[in-house]
GROMACS .gro file of C-alpha atoms in nm:
model
  256
    1MET     CA    1   0.007   0.016   0.014
    2SER     CA    2   0.160   0.325  -0.106
    3THR     CA    3   0.228   0.603   0.178
    4GLY     CA    4   0.089   0.834  -0.099
    5THR     CA    5   0.156   1.225  -0.036
    6ARG     CA    6   0.529   1.346  -0.033
    7GLY     CA    7   0.450   1.458   0.321
    8GLY     CA    8   0.330   1.141   0.419
    9ILE     CA    9   0.646   1.012   0.315
   10VAL     CA   10   0.860   1.259   0.466
   11ALA     CA   11   0.684   1.168   0.792
   12ALA     CA   12   0.718   0.823   0.770
   13GLU     CA   13   1.080   0.868   0.693
   14TRP     CA   14   1.099   1.133   1.007
   15THR     CA   15   0.945   0.856   1.238
   16LYS     CA   16   1.161   0.563   1.121
   17LEU     CA   17   1.462   0.797   1.206
   18SER     CA   18   1.369   0.918   1.496
   19SER     CA   19   1.240   0.636   1.656
   20VAL     CA   20   1.592   0.436   1.677
   21ARG     CA   21   1.784   0.497   1.955
   22SER     CA   22   2.113   0.498   1.745
   23THR     CA   23   1.973   0.845   1.601
   24TRP     CA   24   1.990   0.988   1.953
   25TRP     CA   25   2.293   0.834   2.053
   26THR     CA   26   2.454   1.016   1.771
   27ALA     CA   27   2.366   1.342   1.849
   28LEU     CA   28   2.467   1.296   2.184
   29ALA     CA   29   2.809   1.200   2.025
   30GLY     CA   30   2.824   1.511   1.830
   31LEU     CA   31   2.705   1.738   2.147
   32LEU     CA   32   2.984   1.584   2.338
   33VAL     CA   33   3.249   1.596   2.041
   34THR     CA   34   3.186   1.986   1.992
   35ALA     CA   35   3.233   2.056   2.345
   36ALA     CA   36   3.549   1.878   2.328
   37GLY     CA   37   3.637   1.977   2.087
   38THR     CA   38   3.600   2.396   2.107
   39GLY     CA   39   3.698   2.340   2.426
   40GLN     CA   40   4.013   2.216   2.340
   41LEU     CA   41   4.073   2.450   2.052
   42ALA     CA   42   4.004   2.732   2.277
   43ILE     CA   43   4.280   2.601   2.507
   44TYR     CA   44   4.490   2.595   2.252
   45VAL     CA   45   4.451   2.968   2.129
   46ALA     CA   46   4.461   3.077   2.516
   47ASN     CA   47   4.770   2.872   2.579
   48GLY     CA   48   4.932   2.984   2.284
   49ASN     CA   49   4.876   3.370   2.345
   50THR     CA   50   5.032   3.364   2.709
   51ASN     CA   51   5.282   3.142   2.652
   52ASP     CA   52   5.703   3.216   2.558
   53ASP     CA   53   5.695   3.111   2.205
   54PRO     CA   54   5.564   3.456   1.986
   55ALA     CA   55   5.493   3.177   1.731
   56ASP     CA   56   5.219   3.067   1.868
   57ASN     CA   57   5.044   3.400   1.886
   58ALA     CA   58   4.732   3.382   1.741
   59GLY     CA   59   4.586   3.722   1.916
   60VAL     CA   60   4.201   3.768   1.989
   61VAL     CA   61   3.969   3.499   1.773
   62THR     CA   62   3.637   3.473   1.719
   63VAL     CA   63   3.418   3.223   1.864
   64GLY     CA   64   3.318   3.163   1.502
   65THR     CA   65   3.646   3.055   1.414
   66VAL     CA   66   3.729   2.821   1.668
   67LEU     CA   67   3.359   2.683   1.614
   68ILE     CA   68   3.447   2.619   1.214
   69ASP     CA   69   3.785   2.488   1.309
   70SER     CA   70   3.573   2.221   1.532
   71VAL     CA   71   3.348   2.096   1.239
   72GLU     CA   72   3.643   1.889   1.102
   73MET     CA   73   3.589   1.658   1.389
   74THR     CA   74   3.230   1.696   1.428
   75GLN     CA   75   3.145   1.651   1.074
   76TYR     CA   76   3.232   1.250   1.097
   77VAL     CA   77   2.995   1.220   1.384
   78VAL     CA   78   2.704   1.397   1.263
   79LEU     CA   79   2.740   1.210   0.895
   80ALA     CA   80   2.622   0.852   1.034
   81LEU     CA   81   2.286   1.030   1.081
   82GLY     CA   82   2.267   1.075   0.701
   83LEU     CA   83   2.409   0.702   0.596
   84LEU     CA   84   2.226   0.538   0.866
   85ALA     CA   85   1.880   0.638   0.732
   86ILE     CA   86   1.941   0.421   0.443
   87THR     CA   87   2.233   0.156   0.528
   88SER     CA   88   2.039   0.043   0.874
   89GLU     CA   89   1.733  -0.042   0.608
   90PHE     CA   90   1.933  -0.254   0.389
   91THR     CA   91   2.099  -0.414   0.661
   92SER     CA   92   1.776  -0.500   0.851
   93GLY     CA   93   1.569  -0.557   0.497
   94THR     CA   94   1.289  -0.280   0.571
   95ILE     CA   95   1.376  -0.131   0.257
   96ARG     CA   96   1.159  -0.376   0.112
   97THR     CA   97   0.866  -0.278   0.306
   98THR     CA   98   0.958   0.074   0.277
   99LEU     CA   99   0.962   0.007  -0.150
  100GLN     CA  100   0.626  -0.179  -0.138
  101CYS     CA  101   0.468   0.126   0.038
  102THR     CA  102   0.595   0.377  -0.181
  103PRO     CA  103   0.727   0.229  -0.515
  104SER     CA  104   0.920   0.545  -0.662
  105ARG     CA  105   1.259   0.488  -0.575
  106GLY     CA  106   1.312   0.861  -0.634
  107ARG     CA  107   1.039   0.976  -0.404
  108VAL     CA  108   1.167   0.730  -0.093
  109LEU     CA  109   1.515   0.897  -0.159
  110LEU     CA  110   1.379   1.223  -0.202
  111GLY     CA  111   1.181   1.191   0.150
  112LYS     CA  112   1.465   1.067   0.322
  113ALA     CA  113   1.723   1.362   0.170
  114VAL     CA  114   1.464   1.608   0.341
  115VAL     CA  115   1.440   1.459   0.677
  116ALA     CA  116   1.836   1.389   0.681
  117GLY     CA  117   1.886   1.723   0.576
  118ALA     CA  118   1.650   1.874   0.822
  119VAL     CA  119   1.752   1.692   1.109
  120THR     CA  120   2.125   1.749   1.068
  121PHE     CA  121   2.060   2.123   0.968
  122ALA     CA  122   1.877   2.129   1.344
  123LEU     CA  123   2.134   1.939   1.498
  124GLY     CA  124   2.399   2.189   1.339
  125LEU     CA  125   2.217   2.468   1.536
  126LEU     CA  126   2.232   2.315   1.871
  127LEU     CA  127   2.653   2.203   1.809
  128GLY     CA  128   2.710   2.518   1.715
  129GLY     CA  129   2.542   2.700   1.989
  130VAL     CA  130   2.696   2.471   2.234
  131GLY     CA  131   3.005   2.513   2.083
  132ALA     CA  132   2.992   2.863   2.127
  133LEU     CA  133   2.895   2.872   2.465
  134VAL     CA  134   3.198   2.643   2.553
  135ALA     CA  135   3.436   2.838   2.376
  136ARG     CA  136   3.363   3.175   2.508
  137PRO     CA  137   3.457   3.151   2.839
  138VAL     CA  138   3.791   2.954   2.787
  139LEU     CA  139   3.902   3.210   2.533
  140GLY     CA  140   3.866   3.470   2.820
  141GLU     CA  141   4.006   3.785   2.672
  142TRP     CA  142   4.189   3.629   2.362
  143GLY     CA  143   3.780   3.547   2.259
  144SER     CA  144   3.571   3.795   2.073
  145ALA     CA  145   3.198   3.679   1.998
  146PRO     CA  146   3.005   3.977   1.794
  147ALA     CA  147   2.632   3.827   1.800
  148ALA     CA  148   2.568   3.907   1.398
  149ASP     CA  149   2.913   3.731   1.309
  150THR     CA  150   2.822   3.433   1.565
  151ILE     CA  151   2.498   3.337   1.472
  152GLY     CA  152   2.609   3.396   1.120
  153ASP     CA  153   2.873   3.116   1.173
  154ILE     CA  154   2.643   2.924   1.357
  155VAL     CA  155   2.382   2.918   1.087
  156ALA     CA  156   2.680   2.819   0.834
  157VAL     CA  157   2.792   2.516   1.061
  158ALA     CA  158   2.454   2.428   1.025
  159VAL     CA  159   2.371   2.424   0.663
  160TYR     CA  160   2.738   2.274   0.598
  161LEU     CA  161   2.654   1.949   0.844
  162ALA     CA  162   2.323   1.954   0.628
  163LEU     CA  163   2.451   1.899   0.315
  164ILE     CA  164   2.754   1.666   0.421
  165GLY     CA  165   2.445   1.454   0.599
  166VAL     CA  166   2.259   1.468   0.267
  167LEU     CA  167   2.596   1.371   0.055
  168ALA     CA  168   2.667   1.059   0.317
  169LEU     CA  169   2.276   0.934   0.237
  170GLY     CA  170   2.294   0.946  -0.119
  171LEU     CA  171   2.634   0.726  -0.116
  172GLY     CA  172   2.460   0.506   0.143
  173ALA     CA  173   2.193   0.412  -0.124
  174ALA     CA  174   2.459   0.342  -0.383
  175LEU     CA  175   2.679   0.155  -0.156
  176ARG     CA  176   2.433   0.016   0.069
  177SER     CA  177   2.709  -0.059   0.321
  178ALA     CA  178   2.745   0.164   0.654
  179VAL     CA  179   3.152   0.040   0.679
  180LEU     CA  180   3.172   0.105   0.282
  181THR     CA  181   3.014   0.416   0.319
  182ILE     CA  182   3.224   0.564   0.568
  183THR     CA  183   3.552   0.482   0.367
  184VAL     CA  184   3.428   0.626   0.081
  185LEU     CA  185   3.335   0.965   0.237
  186LEU     CA  186   3.667   0.954   0.472
  187ALA     CA  187   3.842   0.904   0.098
  188THR     CA  188   3.664   1.228  -0.017
  189LEU     CA  189   3.612   1.468   0.252
  190MET     CA  190   3.990   1.396   0.384
  191ILE     CA  191   4.222   1.168   0.232
  192VAL     CA  192   4.244   1.206  -0.101
  193PRO     CA  193   4.220   1.629  -0.089
  194LEU     CA  194   4.533   1.578   0.154
  195SER     CA  195   4.696   1.390  -0.063
  196LEU     CA  196   4.664   1.631  -0.376
  197GLN     CA  197   4.754   1.918  -0.129
  198GLU     CA  198   5.081   1.737   0.037
  199PRO     CA  199   5.304   1.789  -0.279
  200ASP     CA  200   5.196   2.176  -0.331
  201ILE     CA  201   5.190   2.153  -0.693
  202ASP     CA  202   4.903   2.410  -0.792
  203VAL     CA  203   4.730   2.212  -1.029
  204LEU     CA  204   4.674   1.925  -0.777
  205THR     CA  205   4.599   2.242  -0.515
  206ARG     CA  206   4.328   2.346  -0.777
  207ILE     CA  207   4.204   1.964  -0.839
  208ALA     CA  208   4.181   1.909  -0.413
  209ASP     CA  209   3.978   2.267  -0.421
  210VAL     CA  210   3.682   2.146  -0.599
  211PHE     CA  211   3.624   1.795  -0.315
  212PRO     CA  212   3.343   1.866  -0.062
  213GLY     CA  213   3.524   1.928   0.240
  214VAL     CA  214   3.774   2.159   0.076
  215ALA     CA  215   3.500   2.362  -0.082
  216GLY     CA  216   3.293   2.333   0.279
  217GLY     CA  217   3.567   2.504   0.432
  218HIS     CA  218   3.659   2.776   0.204
  219PHE     CA  219   3.265   2.854   0.256
  220LEU     CA  220   3.291   2.833   0.621
  221SER     CA  221   3.572   3.043   0.658
  222GLY     CA  222   3.445   3.298   0.390
  223ASP     CA  223   3.721   3.288   0.199
  224THR     CA  224   3.765   3.497  -0.128
  225GLU     CA  225   4.087   3.261  -0.310
  226PRO     CA  226   4.061   3.047  -0.450
  227TYR     CA  227   3.684   3.141  -0.521
  228PRO     CA  228   3.441   3.313  -0.328
  229SER     CA  229   3.257   3.098  -0.015
  230LEU     CA  230   2.938   3.149  -0.238
  231VAL     CA  231   3.047   2.901  -0.503
  232GLY     CA  232   3.216   2.632  -0.208
  233LEU     CA  233   2.846   2.612  -0.103
  234LEU     CA  234   2.768   2.546  -0.444
  235LEU     CA  235   3.009   2.323  -0.500
  236LEU     CA  236   2.914   2.090  -0.159
  237ALA     CA  237   2.553   2.135  -0.282
  238GLY     CA  238   2.654   1.987  -0.597
  239TRP     CA  239   2.833   1.688  -0.451
  240ALA     CA  240   2.540   1.628  -0.255
  241GLY     CA  241   2.268   1.652  -0.520
  242ALA     CA  242   2.518   1.435  -0.733
  243ALA     CA  243   2.569   1.146  -0.445
  244LEU     CA  244   2.148   1.145  -0.443
  245LEU     CA  245   2.087   1.079  -0.830
  246LEU     CA  246   2.384   0.814  -0.761
  247GLY     CA  247   2.178   0.675  -0.514
  248ARG     CA  248   1.888   0.718  -0.701
  249VAL     CA  249   2.012   0.521  -1.002
  250ALA     CA  250   2.138   0.256  -0.764
  251LEU     CA  251   1.817   0.213  -0.610
  252ARG     CA  252   1.610   0.185  -0.927
  253ARG     CA  253   1.895  -0.069  -1.104
  254ARG     CA  254   1.901  -0.311  -0.816
  255ASP     CA  255   1.670  -0.504  -0.607
  256ALA     CA  256   1.599  -0.438  -0.265
   0.00000   0.00000   0.00000
């Protein structure tokens, strides 16, 4: 029996995602990693400004800067929400029931993408707020938290995490295995770009700049080089969209 409307599909996907304990454990892990990460980075800034090595002096930094730096660790916890939204169904076999209720593979994946994106965006806002609250007192005199800039950085982090969550969902739909999906995500977000940047060869660095993690980093930092931050956002969104398209093709070509 079909679930009918798109709203019904989204509601069903939200029910499935919110009813499993792994979702809430992942969210809790994200909170802990964010609090620990921002706290540690803030300590580094404060210690660097007060030790005897002038090379460590970062000066006064914004809370948003510390928060953005912490995303490099936090993202690997949050993206688990996106990939588990689909790979857990392949593991348990419930994907068969899902596709019997809604035969359209595209609608199923779109519904999952809406839910995964919304949940990771909301979680990103929460993590950003927690990270800012932790970092500000630890930074002390070496930190600043202009309201508009801090809110903007928190929203940017939430957007980044939402797109990373959708990217993970699309790859999970294509690869089916949580372990394989995480391996590919690690390679795509970190290992391959770092390998391309390491030789410090211009053409390889330019290639690394179009990978999702690097593009997202340019977006979060508000960079103007090697391209404007908006281009970084569009590149990251393009990777997420391409992953969804790949997942849709895989779902249509293979049996559940």
